[in-house]
Amino acid sequence: MVAPVSPVERARVRAVYERLDAVYGPLRPSPGDEPLGELIGTILSPSTTDINSGRAYQRLRAMYPRWEEVIDASEDEIYEAIKPAGLGRMKAPRIKQALREVLRRRGELRLDFLAEMPLDEAKRWLISLDGVGPKTAACVLLFSLGRPALPVDTHV
């Protein structure tokens, strides 16, 4: 559930965002970062290093170049692909379920539509996916769609 943000908090965040934008320029998504890939990469990231989650993501994509193939794979096969990230027995079903749910709700494995939604609605949509919390939703919105969302966890 997304906590309501007061107008004062929203103004403070906007001021910080504008200062950062003035100094560093607008945030641009990295080439190749597509929203669904960002979602799966972020699901792989808890309790591991960026290097290990990156390896796991690359192995998953090498074994299954299309997201539909991940849905069709067994959880054991997904587990083998994502082993470098650790906690594969927990992460494999979450990945599979997230992909299934996106496909069920949207009829396709894409999250680009979130770019056109109001920000709070897009966050709620992502958080409604099983295993997706506020940090993962913010990562997808910020890093792949360039939306003003702030991912925060124990590492930030």
mmCIF file of C-alpha atoms in Angstrom:
data_model
loop_
_atom_site.group_PDB
_atom_site.id
_atom_site.type_symbol
_atom_site.label_atom_id
_atom_site.label_comp_id
_atom_site.label_asym_id
_atom_site.label_seq_id
_atom_site.Cartn_x
_atom_site.Cartn_y
_atom_site.Cartn_z
ATOM 1 C CA MET A 1 0.000 0.000 0.000
ATOM 2 C CA VAL A 2 1.325 3.452 -0.911
ATOM 3 C CA ALA A 3 1.314 5.817 2.063
ATOM 4 C CA PRO A 4 -0.359 9.177 1.426
ATOM 5 C CA VAL A 5 2.040 12.064 0.961
ATOM 6 C CA SER A 6 1.191 15.429 2.448
ATOM 7 C CA PRO A 7 1.403 18.569 0.304
ATOM 8 C CA VAL A 8 4.333 19.767 2.455
ATOM 9 C CA GLU A 9 6.261 16.518 1.922
ATOM 10 C CA ARG A 10 5.471 16.594 -1.792
ATOM 11 C CA ALA A 11 6.786 20.184 -2.028
ATOM 12 C CA ARG A 12 9.998 19.231 -0.198
ATOM 13 C CA VAL A 13 10.631 16.272 -2.482
ATOM 14 C CA ARG A 14 9.909 18.419 -5.539
ATOM 15 C CA ALA A 15 12.405 21.065 -4.301
ATOM 16 C CA VAL A 16 15.135 18.440 -3.833
ATOM 17 C CA TYR A 17 14.358 16.943 -7.235
ATOM 18 C CA GLU A 18 14.563 20.378 -8.889
ATOM 19 C CA ARG A 19 17.915 21.118 -7.207
ATOM 20 C CA LEU A 20 19.354 17.806 -8.361
ATOM 21 C CA ASP A 21 17.975 18.396 -11.843
ATOM 22 C CA ALA A 22 19.562 21.873 -11.959
ATOM 23 C CA VAL A 23 22.983 20.515 -10.973
ATOM 24 C CA TYR A 24 23.045 17.171 -12.810
ATOM 25 C CA GLY A 25 20.483 17.628 -15.557
ATOM 26 C CA PRO A 26 17.415 15.514 -16.183
ATOM 27 C CA LEU A 27 17.537 11.854 -15.295
ATOM 28 C CA ARG A 28 17.624 9.748 -18.409
ATOM 29 C CA PRO A 29 16.891 6.032 -18.432
ATOM 30 C CA SER A 30 19.922 3.936 -19.288
ATOM 31 C CA PRO A 31 19.879 2.538 -22.815
ATOM 32 C CA GLY A 32 18.377 -0.914 -22.839
ATOM 33 C CA ASP A 33 16.597 -0.561 -19.506
ATOM 34 C CA GLU A 34 13.058 -1.629 -20.222
ATOM 35 C CA PRO A 35 10.507 -1.570 -17.427
ATOM 36 C CA LEU A 36 9.861 -5.311 -17.243
ATOM 37 C CA GLY A 37 13.595 -6.030 -17.172
ATOM 38 C CA GLU A 38 13.999 -3.471 -14.400
ATOM 39 C CA LEU A 39 11.219 -5.170 -12.442
ATOM 40 C CA ILE A 40 12.833 -8.604 -12.722
ATOM 41 C CA GLY A 41 16.314 -7.228 -12.015
ATOM 42 C CA THR A 42 15.056 -5.524 -8.885
ATOM 43 C CA ILE A 43 13.281 -8.684 -7.711
ATOM 44 C CA LEU A 44 16.699 -10.375 -7.967
ATOM 45 C CA SER A 45 18.509 -7.691 -5.954
ATOM 46 C CA PRO A 46 17.559 -8.270 -2.277
ATOM 47 C CA SER A 47 20.176 -9.838 0.003
ATOM 48 C CA THR A 48 22.939 -9.916 -2.597
ATOM 49 C CA THR A 49 25.475 -7.662 -4.306
ATOM 50 C CA ASP A 50 24.854 -5.752 -7.518
ATOM 51 C CA ILE A 51 27.457 -7.976 -9.178
ATOM 52 C CA ASN A 52 25.653 -11.172 -8.187
ATOM 53 C CA SER A 53 22.183 -9.913 -9.074
ATOM 54 C CA GLY A 54 23.579 -8.695 -12.411
ATOM 55 C CA ARG A 55 25.082 -12.117 -13.097
ATOM 56 C CA ALA A 56 21.800 -13.790 -12.233
ATOM 57 C CA TYR A 57 19.873 -11.453 -14.538
ATOM 58 C CA GLN A 58 22.302 -12.060 -17.412
ATOM 59 C CA ARG A 59 22.079 -15.834 -16.921
ATOM 60 C CA LEU A 60 18.287 -15.684 -16.839
ATOM 61 C CA ARG A 61 18.173 -13.676 -20.079
ATOM 62 C CA ALA A 62 20.760 -15.910 -21.755
ATOM 63 C CA MET A 63 18.698 -18.996 -20.935
ATOM 64 C CA TYR A 64 15.370 -17.296 -21.677
ATOM 65 C CA PRO A 65 15.693 -14.413 -24.152
ATOM 66 C CA ARG A 66 11.913 -13.892 -24.179
ATOM 67 C CA TRP A 67 9.922 -13.288 -20.994
ATOM 68 C CA GLU A 68 7.310 -15.791 -22.184
ATOM 69 C CA GLU A 69 10.003 -18.469 -21.933
ATOM 70 C CA VAL A 70 10.497 -17.645 -18.244
ATOM 71 C CA ILE A 71 6.780 -18.153 -17.643
ATOM 72 C CA ASP A 72 6.992 -21.538 -19.389
ATOM 73 C CA ALA A 73 10.115 -22.607 -17.460
ATOM 74 C CA SER A 74 9.827 -24.571 -14.240
ATOM 75 C CA GLU A 75 10.715 -22.886 -10.972
ATOM 76 C CA ASP A 76 13.680 -25.284 -10.704
ATOM 77 C CA GLU A 77 14.964 -24.130 -14.102
ATOM 78 C CA ILE A 78 14.564 -20.481 -13.122
ATOM 79 C CA TYR A 79 16.298 -21.227 -9.822
ATOM 80 C CA GLU A 80 19.304 -22.662 -11.681
ATOM 81 C CA ALA A 81 19.507 -19.547 -13.857
ATOM 82 C CA ILE A 82 19.351 -17.090 -10.962
ATOM 83 C CA LYS A 83 21.539 -18.985 -8.468
ATOM 84 C CA PRO A 84 24.223 -16.252 -8.321
ATOM 85 C CA ALA A 85 21.695 -13.871 -6.724
ATOM 86 C CA GLY A 86 21.028 -16.178 -3.780
ATOM 87 C CA LEU A 87 17.612 -16.928 -2.276
ATOM 88 C CA GLY A 88 16.660 -18.472 -5.605
ATOM 89 C CA ARG A 89 13.973 -20.705 -4.112
ATOM 90 C CA MET A 90 12.175 -17.548 -2.970
ATOM 91 C CA LYS A 91 12.966 -15.349 -5.982
ATOM 92 C CA ALA A 92 12.159 -17.860 -8.761
ATOM 93 C CA PRO A 93 8.444 -18.151 -7.920
ATOM 94 C CA ARG A 94 8.185 -14.374 -7.422
ATOM 95 C CA ILE A 95 9.646 -13.741 -10.863
ATOM 96 C CA LYS A 96 7.385 -16.289 -12.494
ATOM 97 C CA GLN A 97 4.303 -14.987 -10.676
ATOM 98 C CA ALA A 98 5.065 -11.336 -11.483
ATOM 99 C CA LEU A 99 5.404 -12.158 -15.179
ATOM 100 C CA ARG A 100 2.216 -14.236 -15.170
ATOM 101 C CA GLU A 101 0.306 -11.455 -13.444
ATOM 102 C CA VAL A 102 1.516 -8.755 -15.856
ATOM 103 C CA LEU A 103 0.481 -10.966 -18.770
ATOM 104 C CA ARG A 104 -2.901 -11.764 -17.199
ATOM 105 C CA ARG A 105 -3.724 -8.119 -16.474
ATOM 106 C CA ARG A 106 -2.320 -6.524 -19.599
ATOM 107 C CA GLY A 107 -2.424 -9.262 -22.244
ATOM 108 C CA GLU A 108 1.250 -8.645 -22.997
ATOM 109 C CA LEU A 109 4.559 -8.653 -21.161
ATOM 110 C CA ARG A 110 5.227 -4.926 -21.170
ATOM 111 C CA LEU A 111 5.086 -2.199 -18.556
ATOM 112 C CA ASP A 112 5.537 0.836 -20.822
ATOM 113 C CA PHE A 113 1.926 1.842 -20.165
ATOM 114 C CA LEU A 114 3.015 2.963 -16.678
ATOM 115 C CA ALA A 115 4.732 5.985 -18.248
ATOM 116 C CA GLU A 116 1.325 7.451 -19.109
ATOM 117 C CA MET A 117 -0.352 6.765 -15.751
ATOM 118 C CA PRO A 118 -0.417 9.276 -12.918
ATOM 119 C CA LEU A 119 2.589 8.505 -10.720
ATOM 120 C CA ASP A 120 0.638 7.376 -7.646
ATOM 121 C CA GLU A 121 -1.540 5.107 -9.776
ATOM 122 C CA ALA A 122 1.524 3.568 -11.454
ATOM 123 C CA LYS A 123 3.103 2.905 -8.037
ATOM 124 C CA ARG A 124 -0.084 1.270 -6.792
ATOM 125 C CA TRP A 125 -0.312 -0.885 -9.910
ATOM 126 C CA LEU A 126 3.224 -2.196 -9.424
ATOM 127 C CA ILE A 127 2.837 -2.717 -5.673
ATOM 128 C CA SER A 128 -0.303 -4.734 -6.330
ATOM 129 C CA LEU A 129 1.916 -7.409 -7.908
ATOM 130 C CA ASP A 130 2.761 -10.126 -5.392
ATOM 131 C CA GLY A 131 6.300 -9.651 -4.067
ATOM 132 C CA VAL A 132 6.665 -6.059 -5.314
ATOM 133 C CA GLY A 133 7.104 -3.391 -2.670
ATOM 134 C CA PRO A 134 7.618 0.379 -2.720
ATOM 135 C CA LYS A 135 11.364 0.167 -3.447
ATOM 136 C CA THR A 136 10.936 -2.159 -6.425
ATOM 137 C CA ALA A 137 8.097 -0.021 -7.782
ATOM 138 C CA ALA A 138 10.218 3.124 -7.428
ATOM 139 C CA CYS A 139 13.172 1.460 -9.198
ATOM 140 C CA VAL A 140 10.999 0.535 -12.177
ATOM 141 C CA LEU A 141 9.446 3.992 -12.364
ATOM 142 C CA LEU A 142 12.685 5.934 -11.922
ATOM 143 C CA PHE A 143 15.322 3.885 -13.725
ATOM 144 C CA SER A 144 13.360 2.606 -16.705
ATOM 145 C CA LEU A 145 10.675 5.249 -17.157
ATOM 146 C CA GLY A 146 12.383 8.374 -15.822
ATOM 147 C CA ARG A 147 9.518 9.094 -13.428
ATOM 148 C CA PRO A 148 10.185 11.084 -10.226
ATOM 149 C CA ALA A 149 10.175 8.173 -7.778
ATOM 150 C CA LEU A 150 12.724 7.641 -5.018
ATOM 151 C CA PRO A 151 13.821 4.060 -4.269
ATOM 152 C CA VAL A 152 14.822 3.744 -0.622
ATOM 153 C CA ASP A 153 15.971 0.698 1.321
ATOM 154 C CA THR A 154 18.698 -0.290 3.762
ATOM 155 C CA HIS A 155 21.379 0.434 1.132
ATOM 156 C CA VAL A 156 20.358 4.075 0.594
#
